[in-house]
Short mmCIF file of C-alpha atoms in Angstrom, two decimals:
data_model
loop_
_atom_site.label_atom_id
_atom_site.label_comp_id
_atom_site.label_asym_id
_atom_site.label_seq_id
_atom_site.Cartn_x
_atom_site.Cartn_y
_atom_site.Cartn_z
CA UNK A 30 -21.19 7.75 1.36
CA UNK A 31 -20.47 5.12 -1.29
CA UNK A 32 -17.89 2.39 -0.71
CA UNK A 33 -17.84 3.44 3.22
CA UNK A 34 -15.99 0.05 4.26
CA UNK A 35 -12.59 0.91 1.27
CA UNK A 36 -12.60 4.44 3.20
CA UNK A 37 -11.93 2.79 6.52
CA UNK A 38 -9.83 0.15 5.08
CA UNK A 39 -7.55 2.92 3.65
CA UNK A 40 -7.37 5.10 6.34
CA UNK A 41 -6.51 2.47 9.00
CA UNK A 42 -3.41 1.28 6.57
CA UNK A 43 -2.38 4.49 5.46
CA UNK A 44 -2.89 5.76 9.34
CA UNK A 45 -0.34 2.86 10.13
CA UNK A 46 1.71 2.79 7.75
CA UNK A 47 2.50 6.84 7.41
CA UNK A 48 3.25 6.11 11.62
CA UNK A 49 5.77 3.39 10.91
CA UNK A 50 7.31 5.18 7.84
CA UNK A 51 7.81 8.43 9.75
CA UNK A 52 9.58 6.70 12.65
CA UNK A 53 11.78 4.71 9.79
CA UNK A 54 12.63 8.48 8.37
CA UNK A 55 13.57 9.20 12.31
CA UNK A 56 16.02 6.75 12.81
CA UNK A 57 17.71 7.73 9.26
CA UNK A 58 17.93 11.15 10.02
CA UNK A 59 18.83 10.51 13.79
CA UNK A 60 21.84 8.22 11.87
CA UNK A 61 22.97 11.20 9.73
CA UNK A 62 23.94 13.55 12.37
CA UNK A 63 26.39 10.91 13.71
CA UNK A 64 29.62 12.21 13.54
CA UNK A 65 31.26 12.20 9.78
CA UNK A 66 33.30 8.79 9.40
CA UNK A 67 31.46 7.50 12.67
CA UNK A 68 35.21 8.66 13.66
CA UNK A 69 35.18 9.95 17.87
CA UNK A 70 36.13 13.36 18.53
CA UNK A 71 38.42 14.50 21.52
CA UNK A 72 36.15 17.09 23.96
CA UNK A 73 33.05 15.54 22.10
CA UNK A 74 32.06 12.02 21.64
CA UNK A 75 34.17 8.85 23.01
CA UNK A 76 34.30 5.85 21.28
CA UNK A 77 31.70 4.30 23.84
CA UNK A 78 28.92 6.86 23.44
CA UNK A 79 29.39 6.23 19.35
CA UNK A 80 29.16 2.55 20.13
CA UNK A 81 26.13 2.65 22.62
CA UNK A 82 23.73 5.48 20.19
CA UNK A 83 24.57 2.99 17.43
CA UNK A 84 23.51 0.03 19.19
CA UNK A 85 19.87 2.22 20.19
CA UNK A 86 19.50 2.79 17.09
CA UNK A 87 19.96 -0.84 15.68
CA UNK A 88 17.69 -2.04 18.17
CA UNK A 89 15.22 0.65 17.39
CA UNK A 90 15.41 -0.15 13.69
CA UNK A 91 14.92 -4.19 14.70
CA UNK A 92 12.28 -3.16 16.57
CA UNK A 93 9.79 -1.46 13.97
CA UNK A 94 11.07 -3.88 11.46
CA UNK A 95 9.09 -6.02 14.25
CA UNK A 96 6.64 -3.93 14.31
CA UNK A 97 6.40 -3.99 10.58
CA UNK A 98 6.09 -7.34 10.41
CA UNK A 99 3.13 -7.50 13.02
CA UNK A 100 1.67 -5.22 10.50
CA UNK A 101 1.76 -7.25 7.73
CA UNK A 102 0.32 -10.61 9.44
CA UNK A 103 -2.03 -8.68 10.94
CA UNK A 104 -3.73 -6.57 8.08
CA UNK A 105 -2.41 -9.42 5.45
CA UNK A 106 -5.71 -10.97 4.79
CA UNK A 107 -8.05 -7.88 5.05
CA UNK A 108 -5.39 -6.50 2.05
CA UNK A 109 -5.83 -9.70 -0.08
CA UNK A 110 -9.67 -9.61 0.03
CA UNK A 111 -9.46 -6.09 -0.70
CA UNK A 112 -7.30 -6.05 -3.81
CA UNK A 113 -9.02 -8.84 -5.17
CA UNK A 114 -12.63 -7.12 -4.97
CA UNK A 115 -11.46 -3.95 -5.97
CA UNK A 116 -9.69 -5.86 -9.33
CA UNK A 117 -12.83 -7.55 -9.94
CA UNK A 118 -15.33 -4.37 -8.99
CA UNK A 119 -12.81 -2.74 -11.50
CA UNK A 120 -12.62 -5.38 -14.39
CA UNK A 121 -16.65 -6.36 -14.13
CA UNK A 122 -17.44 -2.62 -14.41
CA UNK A 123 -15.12 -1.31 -17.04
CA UNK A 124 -16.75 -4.14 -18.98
CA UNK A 125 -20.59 -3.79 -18.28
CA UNK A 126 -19.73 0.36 -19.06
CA UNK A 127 -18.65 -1.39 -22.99
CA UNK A 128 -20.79 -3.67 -22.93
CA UNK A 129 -23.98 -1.38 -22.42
CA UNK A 130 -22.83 1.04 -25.18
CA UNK A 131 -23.76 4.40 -24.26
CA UNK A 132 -20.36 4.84 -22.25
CA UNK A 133 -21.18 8.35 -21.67
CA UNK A 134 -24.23 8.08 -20.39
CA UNK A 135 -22.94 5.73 -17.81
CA UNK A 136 -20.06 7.07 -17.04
CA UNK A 137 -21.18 9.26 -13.67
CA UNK A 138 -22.30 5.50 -12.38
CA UNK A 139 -18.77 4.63 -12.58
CA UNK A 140 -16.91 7.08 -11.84
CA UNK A 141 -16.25 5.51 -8.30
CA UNK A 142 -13.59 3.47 -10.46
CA UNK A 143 -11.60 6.40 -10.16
CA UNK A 144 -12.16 5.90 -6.52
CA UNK A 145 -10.96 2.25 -6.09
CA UNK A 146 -7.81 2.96 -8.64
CA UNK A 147 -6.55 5.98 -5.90
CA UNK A 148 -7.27 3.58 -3.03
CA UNK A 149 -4.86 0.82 -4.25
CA UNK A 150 -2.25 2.67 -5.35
CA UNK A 151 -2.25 4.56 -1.93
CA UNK A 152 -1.78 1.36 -0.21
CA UNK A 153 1.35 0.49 -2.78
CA UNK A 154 2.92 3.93 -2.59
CA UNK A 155 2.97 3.94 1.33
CA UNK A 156 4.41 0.16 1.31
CA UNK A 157 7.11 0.86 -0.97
CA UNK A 158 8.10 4.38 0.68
CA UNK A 159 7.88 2.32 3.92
CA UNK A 160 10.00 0.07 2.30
CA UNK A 161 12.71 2.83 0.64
CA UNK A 162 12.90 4.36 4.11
CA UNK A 163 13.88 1.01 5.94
CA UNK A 164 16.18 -0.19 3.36
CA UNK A 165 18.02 3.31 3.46
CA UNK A 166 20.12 2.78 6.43
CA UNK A 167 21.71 0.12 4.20
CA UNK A 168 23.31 2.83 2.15
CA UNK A 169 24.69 4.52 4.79
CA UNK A 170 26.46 1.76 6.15
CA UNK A 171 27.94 0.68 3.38
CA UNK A 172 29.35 4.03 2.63
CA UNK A 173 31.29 4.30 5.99
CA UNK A 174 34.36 3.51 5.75
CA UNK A 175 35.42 0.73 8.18
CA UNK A 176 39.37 -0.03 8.28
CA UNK A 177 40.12 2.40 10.64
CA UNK A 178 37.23 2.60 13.18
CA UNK A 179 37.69 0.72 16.69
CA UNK A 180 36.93 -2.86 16.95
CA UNK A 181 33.71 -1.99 18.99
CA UNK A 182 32.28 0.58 16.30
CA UNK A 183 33.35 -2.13 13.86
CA UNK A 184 30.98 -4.79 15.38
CA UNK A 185 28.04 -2.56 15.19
CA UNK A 186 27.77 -2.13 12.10
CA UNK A 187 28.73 -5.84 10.78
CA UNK A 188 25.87 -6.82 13.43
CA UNK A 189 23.32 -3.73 11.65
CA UNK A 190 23.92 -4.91 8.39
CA UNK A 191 23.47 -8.06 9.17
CA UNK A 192 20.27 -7.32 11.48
CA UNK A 193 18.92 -5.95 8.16
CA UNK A 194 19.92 -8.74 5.78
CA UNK A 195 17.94 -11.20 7.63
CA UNK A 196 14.83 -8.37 7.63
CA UNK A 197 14.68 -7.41 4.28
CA UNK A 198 12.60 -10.53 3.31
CA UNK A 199 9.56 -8.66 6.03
CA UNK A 200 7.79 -6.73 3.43
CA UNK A 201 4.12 -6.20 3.54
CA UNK A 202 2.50 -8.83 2.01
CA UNK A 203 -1.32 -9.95 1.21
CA UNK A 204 -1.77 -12.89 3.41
CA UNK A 205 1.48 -14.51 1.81
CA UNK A 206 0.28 -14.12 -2.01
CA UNK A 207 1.84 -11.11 -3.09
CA UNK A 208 4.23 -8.40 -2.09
CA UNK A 209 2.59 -5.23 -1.87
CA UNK A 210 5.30 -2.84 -3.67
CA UNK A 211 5.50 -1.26 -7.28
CA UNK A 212 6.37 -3.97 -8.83
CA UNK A 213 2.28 -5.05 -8.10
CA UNK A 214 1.03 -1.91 -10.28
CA UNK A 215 2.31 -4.24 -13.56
CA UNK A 216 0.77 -7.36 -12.40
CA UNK A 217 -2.59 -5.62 -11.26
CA UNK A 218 -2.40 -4.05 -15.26
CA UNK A 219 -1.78 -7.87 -16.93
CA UNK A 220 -4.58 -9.18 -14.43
CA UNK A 221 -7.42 -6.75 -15.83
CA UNK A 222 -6.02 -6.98 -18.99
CA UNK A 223 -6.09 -10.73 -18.64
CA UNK A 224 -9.69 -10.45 -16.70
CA UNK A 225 -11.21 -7.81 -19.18
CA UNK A 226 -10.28 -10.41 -21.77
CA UNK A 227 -11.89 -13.57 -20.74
CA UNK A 228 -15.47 -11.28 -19.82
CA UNK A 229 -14.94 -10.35 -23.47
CA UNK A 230 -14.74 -13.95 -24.75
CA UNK A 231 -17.85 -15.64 -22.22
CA UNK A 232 -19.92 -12.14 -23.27
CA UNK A 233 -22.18 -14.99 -24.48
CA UNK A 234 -22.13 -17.44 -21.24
CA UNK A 235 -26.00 -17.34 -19.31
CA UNK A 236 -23.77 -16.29 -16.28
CA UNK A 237 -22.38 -13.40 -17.41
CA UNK A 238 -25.38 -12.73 -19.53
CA UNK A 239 -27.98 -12.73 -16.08
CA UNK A 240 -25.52 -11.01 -13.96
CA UNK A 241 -25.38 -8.07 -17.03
CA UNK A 242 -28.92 -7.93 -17.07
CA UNK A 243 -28.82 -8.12 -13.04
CA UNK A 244 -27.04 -4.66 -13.07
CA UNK A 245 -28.64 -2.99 -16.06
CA UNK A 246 -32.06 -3.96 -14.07
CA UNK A 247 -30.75 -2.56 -10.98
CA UNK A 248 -29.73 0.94 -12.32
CA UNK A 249 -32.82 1.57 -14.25
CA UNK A 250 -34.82 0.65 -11.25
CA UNK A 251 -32.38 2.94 -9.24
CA UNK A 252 -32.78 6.22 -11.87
CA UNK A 253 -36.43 5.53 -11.88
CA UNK A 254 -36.61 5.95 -7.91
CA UNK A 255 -34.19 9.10 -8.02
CA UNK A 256 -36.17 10.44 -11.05
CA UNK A 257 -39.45 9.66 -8.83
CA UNK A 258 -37.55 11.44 -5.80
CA UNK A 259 -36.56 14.79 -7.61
CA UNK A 260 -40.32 15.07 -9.51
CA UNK A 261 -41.56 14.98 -5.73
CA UNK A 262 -39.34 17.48 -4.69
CA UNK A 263 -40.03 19.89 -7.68
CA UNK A 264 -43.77 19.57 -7.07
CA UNK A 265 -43.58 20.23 -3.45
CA UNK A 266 -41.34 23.77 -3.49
#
């Protein structure tokens, strides 16, 4: 199986991240069936059970906004070098499939693009609905109406909102570079537009000349040994 290392890369981060997004969704729903207005209701909840659920599920949200964090430090590195190879596999690749002219004939060799493109933007789609689903408790604190709830009730959700404030910088990030979110899908565009570019303009440089060559030697060699393969098998049967 080609590109066996992206494959465990992805499902290791999407395994993680779908975990930590799913518990996010938890706590939002768990938040909704609070009762309307947050307001107690005689017979049903007191003011002190409203005040202690909302204070689990603050701390639960602090808690895999932790976890979220760990995450990110964790896998941040392993995420830069993988962007950055799958850019350049992608930019080096579209080019050699212009540069060798017979685009068709190559294009089964490269189809594994295809491959790399899915990969990254499964890693930005589950960051960003990560993201939506953490930041989504903000709306529905700010649309509870405060004036008239109890001091205590109050308090919890000045100490949420703030609790979030001061966690909504903790996005997952490549080592530090770059925020891994939608707004990366433009960049990554202007960077193999940018990248495609420059191959374009040093077409001519001995580097990029040998390494061209490099390839094209390497998958004629490689068709000649499947050709060899399958003229085997045919003669054997």
């Amino acid at each position: 199986m080609p590109f066996v290392l992206d494959y465990v890369i992805i499902i290791t981060v999407c395994f993680y991240l779908s975990n930590i997004g799913c518990r996010f969704q938890i706590l939002n729903d768990f938040w909704t069936c609070l009762l309307p207005g947050l307001v107690s209701i005689s017979g049903e909840w007191t003011d002190s059970e409203l005040v202690m659920l909302m204070e689990s599920i603050r701390l639960l949200h602090a808690e895999l906004s932790q976890l979220f964090k760990i995450f990110s430090c964790s896998y941040g590195t392993l995420l830069l070098v993988f962007f950055v190879c799958c850019i350049i596999d992608v930019i080096y690749l579209i080019y050699l499939m212009i540069k060798l002219e017979n685009v068709i004939r190559h294009v089964p060799l490269h189809m594994l693009n295809i491959q790399v493109v899915v990969f990254l933007m499964s890693v930005i789609l589950a960051a960003s609905w990560i993201n939506e689903k953490k930041m989504k408790m903000v709306s529905y604190l700010r649309l509870t109406p405060i004036s008239k709830l109890p001091v205590e009730v109050k308090l919890q959700i000045k100490m949420f909102l703030y609790q979030i404030s001061m966690l909504e910088s903790d996005e997952i990030s490549a080592f530090g570079f770059f925020n891994i979110n939608l707004n990366l899908v433009v960049s990554i565009a202007m960077l193999l537009m940018t990248g495609f570019s420059t191959l374009v303009q040093m077409k001519d440089h001995p580097i990029i000349l040998a390494l061209v060559n490099n390839t094209h030697i390497y998958h004629s060699n490689w068709e000649n040994v499947y050709a060899s393969n399958y003229s085997k098998n045919v003669t054997s049967h």
